[in-house]
Short mmCIF file of C-alpha atoms in Angstrom, two decimals:
data_model
loop_
_atom_site.label_atom_id
_atom_site.label_comp_id
_atom_site.label_asym_id
_atom_site.label_seq_id
_atom_site.Cartn_x
_atom_site.Cartn_y
_atom_site.Cartn_z
CA UNK A 1 -64.26 29.26 4.15
CA UNK A 2 -67.42 26.79 5.02
CA UNK A 3 -70.47 27.84 5.39
CA UNK A 4 -73.82 25.87 7.09
CA UNK A 5 -76.86 26.86 7.16
CA UNK A 6 -79.50 25.90 10.01
CA UNK A 7 -82.73 26.49 8.30
CA UNK A 8 -85.18 26.05 10.74
CA UNK A 9 -83.91 29.21 12.31
CA UNK A 10 -84.22 30.75 9.29
CA UNK A 11 -87.29 33.68 9.34
CA UNK A 12 -86.85 34.58 6.11
CA UNK A 13 -84.61 38.03 5.99
CA UNK A 14 -83.59 37.43 2.71
CA UNK A 15 -80.84 39.48 3.18
CA UNK A 16 -78.31 37.00 2.48
CA UNK A 17 -79.41 36.00 -1.20
CA UNK A 18 -79.51 40.17 -1.07
CA UNK A 19 -75.76 40.26 -0.74
CA UNK A 20 -74.27 36.70 -1.93
CA UNK A 21 -76.60 35.36 -4.29
CA UNK A 22 -74.48 32.59 -5.35
CA UNK A 23 -74.24 31.70 -2.17
CA UNK A 24 -78.00 31.64 -0.61
CA UNK A 25 -81.12 31.00 -2.25
CA UNK A 26 -84.96 30.69 -1.16
CA UNK A 27 -87.17 28.21 -0.20
CA UNK A 28 -91.09 28.96 -1.30
CA UNK A 29 -91.25 30.22 2.36
CA UNK A 30 -88.65 31.67 2.51
CA UNK A 31 -86.88 29.76 3.96
CA UNK A 32 -82.73 30.02 2.92
CA UNK A 33 -81.20 27.37 0.91
CA UNK A 34 -77.50 27.76 0.78
CA UNK A 35 -76.76 27.05 -3.12
CA UNK A 36 -73.00 26.70 -2.45
CA UNK A 37 -71.07 25.47 1.31
CA UNK A 38 -67.36 25.95 -0.50
CA UNK A 39 -68.05 29.35 -1.94
CA UNK A 40 -64.92 31.19 -4.07
CA UNK A 41 -63.03 33.98 -2.91
CA UNK A 42 -64.74 37.06 -4.81
CA UNK A 43 -67.88 36.07 -2.41
CA UNK A 44 -65.95 35.87 0.94
CA UNK A 45 -67.22 39.09 2.28
CA UNK A 46 -70.19 39.44 0.86
CA UNK A 47 -70.71 35.96 3.02
CA UNK A 48 -69.25 37.00 5.49
CA UNK A 49 -71.41 39.93 5.68
CA UNK A 50 -74.83 37.93 5.48
CA UNK A 51 -73.38 36.26 8.77
CA UNK A 52 -73.06 39.62 10.24
CA UNK A 53 -76.46 40.53 9.64
CA UNK A 54 -78.48 37.59 9.78
CA UNK A 55 -81.24 38.97 12.63
CA UNK A 56 -81.43 34.87 13.20
CA UNK A 57 -77.67 33.97 13.32
CA UNK A 58 -78.91 31.20 10.89
CA UNK A 59 -75.26 31.35 9.15
CA UNK A 60 -72.67 29.42 10.26
CA UNK A 61 -68.07 30.15 9.15
CA UNK A 62 -65.44 28.34 9.21
CA UNK A 63 -63.02 30.51 8.24
CA UNK A 64 -60.06 28.14 7.05
CA UNK B 1 -72.47 47.61 43.49
CA UNK B 2 -76.44 47.50 44.41
CA UNK B 3 -78.54 47.82 41.07
CA UNK B 4 -81.49 50.78 41.21
CA UNK B 5 -84.43 49.35 41.72
CA UNK B 6 -88.05 50.31 40.01
CA UNK B 7 -88.95 52.55 42.97
CA UNK B 8 -90.37 55.38 43.16
CA UNK B 9 -87.41 57.29 44.60
CA UNK B 10 -85.06 57.07 41.76
CA UNK B 11 -85.23 60.53 39.89
CA UNK B 12 -85.37 58.46 36.11
CA UNK B 13 -86.05 59.59 33.23
CA UNK B 14 -89.05 59.33 30.86
CA UNK B 15 -89.80 57.23 27.53
CA UNK B 16 -90.47 57.73 25.87
CA UNK B 17 -89.09 61.53 26.13
CA UNK B 18 -88.94 64.97 23.66
CA UNK B 19 -86.82 65.29 20.89
CA UNK B 20 -85.13 68.13 21.19
CA UNK B 21 -85.99 71.37 19.31
CA UNK B 22 -85.60 72.36 15.21
CA UNK B 23 -84.26 68.36 15.23
CA UNK B 24 -86.96 66.08 14.21
CA UNK B 25 -84.08 63.65 12.85
CA UNK B 26 -82.35 63.46 15.93
CA UNK B 27 -83.76 60.80 19.03
CA UNK B 28 -84.53 62.14 22.53
CA UNK B 29 -81.12 64.13 23.73
CA UNK B 30 -82.55 62.17 27.22
CA UNK B 31 -82.51 59.58 26.89
CA UNK B 32 -79.49 59.66 23.96
CA UNK B 33 -77.19 61.15 27.42
CA UNK B 34 -77.39 58.24 29.88
CA UNK B 35 -74.51 57.52 31.64
CA UNK B 36 -72.27 55.29 29.29
CA UNK B 37 -69.83 53.63 31.84
CA UNK B 38 -72.61 50.77 31.64
CA UNK B 39 -74.54 48.81 29.18
CA UNK B 40 -77.78 49.35 30.45
CA UNK B 41 -80.54 52.10 32.73
CA UNK B 42 -83.72 52.59 34.20
CA UNK B 43 -86.37 54.27 32.68
CA UNK B 44 -89.88 54.71 33.39
CA UNK B 45 -92.52 54.08 31.57
CA UNK B 46 -96.29 55.58 31.45
CA UNK B 47 -97.34 52.64 34.29
CA UNK B 48 -94.87 53.95 36.36
CA UNK B 49 -92.79 50.54 36.63
CA UNK B 50 -89.05 50.88 35.35
CA UNK B 51 -88.07 47.96 32.12
CA UNK B 52 -83.98 48.93 31.52
CA UNK B 53 -83.33 50.81 28.23
CA UNK B 54 -80.73 49.10 25.57
CA UNK B 55 -79.29 52.05 23.76
CA UNK B 56 -75.85 51.06 22.77
CA UNK B 57 -75.91 48.40 19.45
CA UNK B 58 -73.81 45.58 20.27
CA UNK B 59 -75.93 45.23 23.38
CA UNK B 60 -78.86 45.70 21.55
CA UNK B 61 -78.48 42.96 19.52
CA UNK B 62 -76.90 40.72 21.03
CA UNK B 63 -80.02 40.38 23.78
CA UNK B 64 -82.40 40.23 21.19
CA UNK B 65 -80.92 37.58 19.85
CA UNK B 66 -81.42 35.65 23.13
CA UNK B 67 -83.72 32.95 23.89
CA UNK B 68 -83.95 34.45 27.28
CA UNK B 69 -85.18 37.53 26.37
CA UNK B 70 -88.69 36.90 25.42
CA UNK B 71 -91.74 38.59 23.58
CA UNK B 72 -94.60 37.56 24.66
CA UNK B 73 -96.62 40.40 25.47
CA UNK B 74 -98.64 38.37 28.53
CA UNK B 75 -96.43 37.91 30.48
CA UNK B 76 -96.04 40.12 33.47
CA UNK B 77 -92.74 42.43 33.25
CA UNK B 78 -93.59 43.43 29.92
CA UNK B 79 -93.27 46.26 29.32
CA UNK B 80 -96.66 48.59 27.21
CA UNK B 81 -96.28 50.81 25.21
CA UNK B 82 -99.14 52.98 26.40
CA UNK B 83 -102.08 51.56 27.92
CA UNK B 84 -103.93 50.68 24.83
CA UNK B 85 -101.26 48.73 23.35
CA UNK B 86 -101.64 46.16 27.20
CA UNK B 87 -104.55 46.00 26.35
CA UNK B 88 -104.29 44.72 22.51
CA UNK B 89 -102.02 42.52 23.28
CA UNK B 90 -102.88 40.62 26.12
CA UNK B 91 -106.55 40.49 23.96
CA UNK B 92 -105.20 39.70 20.58
CA UNK B 93 -101.96 37.79 19.58
CA UNK B 94 -100.34 37.42 16.88
CA UNK B 95 -96.52 35.68 16.14
CA UNK B 96 -94.73 39.25 16.99
CA UNK B 97 -95.67 38.54 20.86
CA UNK B 98 -95.12 35.21 21.08
CA UNK B 99 -91.80 33.20 21.45
CA UNK B 100 -90.47 30.47 19.22
CA UNK B 101 -91.79 27.00 18.30
CA UNK B 102 -95.36 29.20 17.96
CA UNK B 103 -93.85 32.01 16.82
CA UNK B 104 -91.91 30.33 14.02
CA UNK B 105 -94.34 28.21 13.19
CA UNK B 106 -97.25 31.55 12.51
CA UNK B 107 -94.94 33.01 10.75
CA UNK B 108 -94.04 31.27 8.42
CA UNK B 109 -97.18 30.97 6.48
CA UNK B 110 -97.03 34.21 5.80
CA UNK B 111 -92.89 34.69 4.79
CA UNK B 112 -93.58 33.29 1.09
CA UNK B 113 -94.87 36.58 -0.89
CA UNK B 114 -91.93 38.57 1.02
CA UNK B 115 -89.49 36.33 -0.87
CA UNK B 116 -86.54 37.75 -2.37
CA UNK B 117 -87.41 36.89 -5.46
CA UNK B 118 -90.84 37.36 -5.30
CA UNK B 119 -90.45 40.72 -4.29
CA UNK B 120 -88.03 41.58 -7.69
CA UNK B 121 -91.05 40.21 -9.76
CA UNK B 122 -92.79 42.91 -7.97
CA UNK B 123 -90.24 46.04 -8.39
CA UNK B 124 -91.75 47.02 -12.34
CA UNK B 125 -95.64 47.05 -10.43
CA UNK B 126 -94.07 49.11 -7.89
CA UNK B 127 -92.67 51.40 -10.31
CA UNK B 128 -95.55 51.17 -12.45
CA UNK B 129 -97.42 52.52 -9.43
CA UNK B 130 -94.70 54.76 -8.59
CA UNK B 131 -94.71 56.57 -12.51
CA UNK B 132 -98.66 56.99 -12.55
CA UNK B 133 -98.92 58.35 -9.15
CA UNK B 134 -96.03 61.04 -10.34
CA UNK B 135 -97.43 62.18 -13.52
CA UNK B 136 -101.37 63.14 -11.67
CA UNK B 137 -99.12 64.59 -9.35
CA UNK B 138 -97.74 66.43 -12.51
CA UNK B 139 -100.99 66.94 -13.92
CA UNK B 140 -102.34 68.52 -10.63
CA UNK B 141 -102.27 71.91 -9.05
CA UNK B 142 -99.48 72.42 -6.68
CA UNK B 143 -97.96 72.85 -4.76
CA UNK B 144 -99.22 69.51 -2.56
CA UNK B 145 -99.60 67.00 0.97
CA UNK B 146 -96.83 64.63 -0.28
CA UNK B 147 -98.11 62.34 2.90
CA UNK B 148 -101.92 62.06 0.73
CA UNK B 149 -100.89 61.80 -3.25
CA UNK B 150 -97.51 59.96 -2.94
CA UNK B 151 -96.37 58.64 0.79
CA UNK B 152 -100.47 56.84 1.26
CA UNK B 153 -101.40 55.46 -1.83
CA UNK B 154 -97.71 54.17 -2.86
CA UNK B 155 -97.27 51.43 0.10
CA UNK B 156 -101.11 51.32 0.26
CA UNK B 157 -101.33 50.20 -3.00
CA UNK B 158 -99.07 47.35 -3.14
CA UNK B 159 -100.08 45.53 0.03
CA UNK B 160 -103.43 45.78 -1.45
CA UNK B 161 -102.10 43.77 -3.98
CA UNK B 162 -100.15 41.46 -2.23
CA UNK B 163 -103.01 40.60 -0.17
CA UNK B 164 -106.09 41.02 -2.10
CA UNK B 165 -107.79 43.93 -0.87
CA UNK B 166 -109.79 46.27 -2.54
CA UNK B 167 -107.36 49.63 -2.38
CA UNK B 168 -111.29 51.24 -3.08
CA UNK B 169 -111.12 50.35 0.65
CA UNK B 170 -108.04 52.69 1.73
CA UNK B 171 -109.85 55.70 3.07
CA UNK B 172 -111.59 53.02 5.92
CA UNK B 173 -108.43 51.02 6.12
CA UNK B 174 -105.55 53.43 7.31
CA UNK B 175 -109.02 56.51 9.53
CA UNK B 176 -108.28 53.62 11.72
CA UNK B 177 -104.56 52.33 11.49
CA UNK B 178 -104.15 55.88 12.74
CA UNK B 179 -106.08 55.07 15.75
CA UNK B 180 -104.11 52.20 16.05
CA UNK B 181 -100.67 53.68 16.45
CA UNK B 182 -101.05 56.75 18.49
CA UNK B 183 -99.78 56.60 21.16
CA UNK B 184 -102.83 59.27 22.69
CA UNK B 185 -105.67 56.82 21.83
CA UNK B 186 -107.51 55.18 24.69
CA UNK B 187 -107.68 50.94 24.53
CA UNK B 188 -111.42 51.69 23.69
CA UNK B 189 -110.23 53.16 20.60
CA UNK B 190 -107.14 51.18 19.87
CA UNK B 191 -109.70 47.34 20.40
CA UNK B 192 -112.66 49.36 18.77
CA UNK B 193 -111.50 49.74 15.75
CA UNK B 194 -108.68 47.05 15.64
CA UNK B 195 -111.81 44.95 16.05
CA UNK B 196 -113.65 46.79 13.20
CA UNK B 197 -110.03 46.35 10.98
CA UNK B 198 -110.89 42.48 11.83
CA UNK B 199 -113.93 42.50 10.86
CA UNK B 200 -112.86 43.08 7.56
CA UNK B 201 -111.03 40.79 6.59
CA UNK B 202 -112.79 37.75 8.39
CA UNK B 203 -114.84 38.45 5.28
CA UNK B 204 -112.59 38.99 3.22
CA UNK B 205 -110.92 36.24 4.40
CA UNK B 206 -114.17 34.12 3.93
CA UNK B 207 -114.75 35.48 0.69
CA UNK B 208 -111.02 34.19 -0.77
CA UNK B 209 -112.01 30.78 0.40
CA UNK B 210 -115.26 30.28 -1.69
CA UNK B 211 -112.82 32.54 -5.51
CA UNK B 212 -108.85 32.59 -3.84
CA UNK B 213 -107.49 34.65 -6.29
CA UNK B 214 -103.33 34.77 -6.88
CA UNK B 215 -102.65 36.88 -3.52
CA UNK B 216 -101.82 36.18 1.11
CA UNK B 217 -105.21 36.27 1.56
CA UNK B 218 -106.00 32.84 -0.69
CA UNK B 219 -103.22 31.62 0.56
CA UNK B 220 -104.24 32.02 4.24
CA UNK B 221 -108.25 30.91 3.46
CA UNK B 222 -107.00 27.85 1.91
CA UNK B 223 -103.84 26.44 3.19
CA UNK B 224 -104.22 27.21 7.00
CA UNK B 225 -107.89 28.40 7.51
CA UNK B 226 -109.17 25.27 5.85
CA UNK B 227 -107.00 22.59 7.10
CA UNK B 228 -107.94 24.30 10.31
CA UNK B 229 -104.29 25.05 11.73
CA UNK B 230 -105.39 28.17 12.45
CA UNK B 231 -108.44 30.10 13.03
CA UNK B 232 -109.98 32.27 10.55
CA UNK B 233 -110.30 34.76 13.00
CA UNK B 234 -106.79 34.48 14.35
CA UNK B 235 -106.02 34.66 9.67
CA UNK B 236 -107.62 37.62 10.28
CA UNK B 237 -105.60 40.06 13.10
CA UNK B 238 -102.60 38.48 11.33
CA UNK B 239 -103.93 40.08 8.29
CA UNK B 240 -104.56 43.79 9.85
CA UNK B 241 -101.14 43.53 11.56
CA UNK B 242 -99.86 43.10 7.69
CA UNK B 243 -101.90 45.36 6.16
CA UNK B 244 -101.51 48.29 8.79
CA UNK B 245 -97.34 47.30 8.71
CA UNK B 246 -97.93 47.40 5.47
CA UNK B 247 -98.49 50.95 4.37
CA UNK B 248 -97.98 53.08 7.14
CA UNK B 249 -94.28 52.59 8.03
CA UNK B 250 -93.22 52.36 4.37
CA UNK B 251 -95.58 55.92 4.16
CA UNK B 252 -94.18 57.87 7.29
CA UNK B 253 -89.99 57.07 5.38
CA UNK B 254 -91.39 58.49 1.93
CA UNK B 255 -92.07 61.28 3.25
CA UNK B 256 -90.02 61.71 6.85
CA UNK B 257 -87.78 60.51 4.04
CA UNK B 258 -87.82 63.44 1.67
CA UNK B 259 -87.87 65.54 4.39
CA UNK B 260 -84.67 64.72 5.56
CA UNK B 261 -82.91 64.50 1.32
CA UNK B 262 -84.90 68.07 0.76
CA UNK B 263 -83.08 69.42 3.98
CA UNK B 264 -79.23 67.77 2.53
CA UNK B 265 -79.60 69.28 -0.99
CA UNK B 266 -76.11 67.62 -1.87
CA UNK B 267 -77.22 64.34 -0.55
CA UNK B 268 -80.44 64.29 -2.61
CA UNK B 269 -78.16 65.33 -5.62
CA UNK B 270 -76.06 62.25 -4.81
CA UNK B 271 -80.01 60.44 -5.53
CA UNK B 272 -80.83 62.60 -7.89
CA UNK B 273 -77.80 62.34 -10.24
CA UNK B 274 -76.62 59.00 -9.70
CA UNK B 275 -76.19 56.96 -12.84
CA UNK B 276 -75.11 53.87 -11.09
CA UNK B 277 -78.36 52.47 -9.82
CA UNK B 278 -77.15 50.61 -6.55
CA UNK B 279 -76.83 54.11 -5.50
CA UNK B 280 -80.50 53.62 -4.39
CA UNK B 281 -80.29 50.64 -2.60
CA UNK B 282 -77.39 52.48 -0.73
CA UNK B 283 -79.77 55.18 0.08
CA UNK B 284 -81.99 53.20 1.82
CA UNK B 285 -79.75 51.49 4.67
CA UNK B 286 -78.81 54.95 4.92
CA UNK B 287 -82.14 56.61 5.67
CA UNK B 288 -83.31 53.67 7.65
CA UNK B 289 -81.24 53.77 9.77
CA UNK B 290 -80.69 57.24 10.21
CA UNK B 291 -84.75 57.56 10.43
CA UNK B 292 -85.23 54.85 12.62
CA UNK B 293 -89.27 55.53 12.37
CA UNK B 294 -89.90 52.46 14.05
CA UNK B 295 -88.51 55.23 17.68
CA UNK B 296 -90.31 53.32 20.65
CA UNK B 297 -88.32 50.47 21.10
CA UNK B 298 -88.46 46.64 21.10
CA UNK B 299 -90.14 44.83 23.88
CA UNK B 300 -88.68 42.16 25.38
CA UNK B 301 -88.71 40.84 29.39
CA UNK B 302 -85.94 39.06 30.34
CA UNK B 303 -87.03 34.70 31.25
CA UNK B 304 -84.55 33.72 34.17
CA UNK B 305 -81.64 36.53 34.98
CA UNK B 306 -79.45 37.53 32.62
CA UNK B 307 -75.42 38.99 32.93
CA UNK B 308 -74.52 41.64 30.77
CA UNK B 309 -71.01 43.51 31.06
CA UNK B 310 -71.28 44.31 34.76
CA UNK B 311 -75.10 44.15 35.08
CA UNK B 312 -77.68 41.71 35.72
CA UNK B 313 -80.84 41.04 34.16
CA UNK B 314 -83.54 39.85 36.28
CA UNK B 315 -85.81 37.15 35.37
CA UNK B 316 -89.46 38.50 34.55
CA UNK B 317 -88.00 42.10 34.59
CA UNK B 318 -89.05 44.50 30.88
CA UNK B 319 -86.12 45.33 28.14
CA UNK B 320 -86.86 48.15 26.12
CA UNK B 321 -84.16 48.44 22.76
CA UNK B 322 -84.21 51.35 21.57
CA UNK B 323 -83.28 51.36 18.39
CA UNK B 324 -83.27 54.58 17.14
CA UNK B 325 -80.51 54.87 19.63
CA UNK B 326 -78.40 52.08 18.71
CA UNK B 327 -78.33 53.23 15.17
CA UNK B 328 -76.35 56.57 16.20
CA UNK B 329 -73.86 54.34 17.62
CA UNK B 330 -70.89 55.92 17.21
CA UNK B 331 -69.34 52.67 17.85
CA UNK B 332 -70.24 50.85 15.27
CA UNK B 333 -70.82 53.15 12.42
CA UNK B 334 -67.87 55.15 11.14
CA UNK B 335 -67.69 58.50 10.47
CA UNK B 336 -69.80 61.07 12.17
CA UNK B 337 -73.00 58.39 13.10
CA UNK B 338 -75.18 61.41 13.21
CA UNK B 339 -75.03 62.88 9.45
CA UNK B 340 -77.54 61.59 6.64
CA UNK B 341 -73.98 60.58 4.60
CA UNK B 342 -75.45 58.25 1.70
CA UNK B 343 -72.47 56.87 1.03
CA UNK B 344 -71.62 55.24 3.37
CA UNK B 345 -72.11 51.71 4.30
CA UNK B 346 -75.14 50.59 6.66
CA UNK B 347 -76.39 47.47 5.63
CA UNK B 348 -75.66 46.47 9.67
CA UNK B 349 -78.43 48.93 10.75
CA UNK B 350 -81.42 47.90 13.13
CA UNK B 351 -83.86 50.08 11.96
CA UNK B 352 -86.03 46.48 10.91
CA UNK B 353 -84.76 45.34 15.23
CA UNK B 354 -83.27 41.96 15.42
CA UNK B 355 -83.93 38.47 16.57
CA UNK B 356 -86.57 36.41 14.88
CA UNK B 357 -88.57 39.20 15.16
CA UNK B 358 -86.76 40.88 12.80
CA UNK B 359 -89.47 43.04 9.83
CA UNK B 360 -91.07 39.81 7.53
CA UNK B 361 -91.76 43.05 5.46
CA UNK B 362 -88.12 44.16 4.64
CA UNK B 363 -87.65 43.19 1.25
CA UNK B 364 -90.57 44.82 0.35
CA UNK B 365 -89.78 48.19 2.15
CA UNK B 366 -86.48 47.79 0.24
CA UNK B 367 -87.69 46.90 -3.23
CA UNK B 368 -90.73 49.79 -2.40
CA UNK B 369 -88.44 52.44 -1.15
CA UNK B 370 -85.87 52.13 -3.49
CA UNK B 371 -88.35 52.64 -6.34
CA UNK B 372 -89.28 55.02 -4.77
CA UNK B 373 -85.39 57.15 -3.92
CA UNK B 374 -84.70 56.67 -7.29
CA UNK B 375 -88.14 57.60 -9.04
CA UNK B 376 -88.88 60.88 -7.22
CA UNK B 377 -86.06 63.24 -6.59
CA UNK B 378 -85.50 62.49 -10.86
CA UNK B 379 -87.99 63.03 -12.21
CA UNK B 380 -88.69 66.53 -10.12
CA UNK B 381 -85.62 67.52 -9.79
CA UNK B 382 -86.90 70.91 -8.45
CA UNK B 383 -89.51 68.80 -5.93
CA UNK B 384 -89.18 71.46 -3.03
CA UNK B 385 -90.85 71.76 0.45
CA UNK B 386 -93.58 74.58 -0.09
CA UNK B 387 -93.54 75.63 3.53
CA UNK B 388 -91.81 76.50 6.85
CA UNK B 389 -89.55 73.39 8.60
CA UNK B 390 -90.73 74.83 11.74
CA UNK B 391 -94.71 74.68 10.51
CA UNK B 392 -94.66 70.92 10.35
CA UNK B 393 -96.31 68.38 13.09
CA UNK B 394 -94.15 65.68 13.53
CA UNK B 395 -95.71 61.87 14.62
CA UNK B 396 -94.33 62.66 18.11
CA UNK B 397 -97.48 61.05 19.80
CA UNK B 398 -96.90 57.95 16.98
CA UNK B 399 -95.38 54.51 17.19
CA UNK B 400 -93.96 54.94 13.86
CA UNK B 401 -92.30 58.12 13.46
CA UNK B 402 -92.56 60.44 10.43
CA UNK B 403 -95.04 63.62 9.48
CA UNK B 404 -98.67 64.01 9.92
CA UNK B 405 -98.99 66.06 5.85
CA UNK B 406 -94.89 67.01 4.35
CA UNK B 407 -96.54 70.31 1.50
CA UNK B 408 -94.17 70.57 -1.52
CA UNK B 409 -94.26 72.43 -4.85
CA UNK B 410 -92.02 72.31 -7.50
#
């Protein structure tokens, strides 16, 4: 799985950080920061859920 | 097939519509039973216009994430909630009724305090507030009105702390906010209360500019307002929005959520007897979904023609997004979506809206509700309704749904 984030789209809802704190973080303004673009398989479900709940579609996944 | 036109000859269901007697938590039946063979239906609103009502979960998410759908309340065709919100939306502009890039620029000025890690750091303070209020309730006479003694003070104390508003002024701002969120208030009443609140916040911003503290009003006063990026009046209007949304919504979630749990004792027992600290977090999501207190629907207007599953939304047509009905969509939630089930995975609910305007305060609401639901029923295990449920008055006329008073005993 490859993860990309689109910071200009992010609206700081923070749900990705709650769901997958090993993969996503927030900067001082609450904007998403990607910690791991190639997360371990044990995080994949949480990352998929993060992308599904992201209100601004700021998380892009490529499954491989 | 021709679409129904916006004329008065067609008999359309009215929005908002009444809930069914005896079902205080279920969305209005007249709007839930709209034809299911088409994704969108027309409804009639207060000004005689007939915007589209979006009730299906998938279509709601798709359209609220579509840049051709605008939140600009000054555009013709925008379906205003009431004459009063029309008057206030057309004179007071906050990021709530703007599109990007203005929306994103202004919203980002106030997102910092709501970051998840800052919310987690706030959790012990929220826990202290909740514990102190429960101590006071237990030490006093009973029955009590849970709204006044607990549901309103918890989020009011927290948002005051976060913004830097003196809690001593809570009677003043709660009284004014109550008028603003009442659908029966006149435009004059609402504009008057909003003006009073804005004057008050503007005064506080001046004080913060002179003596900054560790709070959001100080950040606004010393950064965007000081650099001229934002006028002090606009910052004050944003402050009014955060102060109002920060206490009114959560207060209703606490009181209405408690009522829903008292009427579903098996579910209440799950929370009360929980040993896993994650139980409250899941319960909060399910209660947010089930109750959807922001029940007056998100409002938008189409900027272009939009094709949606065989129907066409024309440029300039209004859209109302019924989050309450979408959150009961059987295709989106497993099992019986009309049942309160705290073990359900409800994280994909749209109680906070969807798209770039999704609720800014949701990380704060989550922490507050997790602490409240995780504490109140275990500390007062015999908590019980001190009146007949039929005697309770619900906020049918509110922009936010809830219960006016909740007499409880133990």
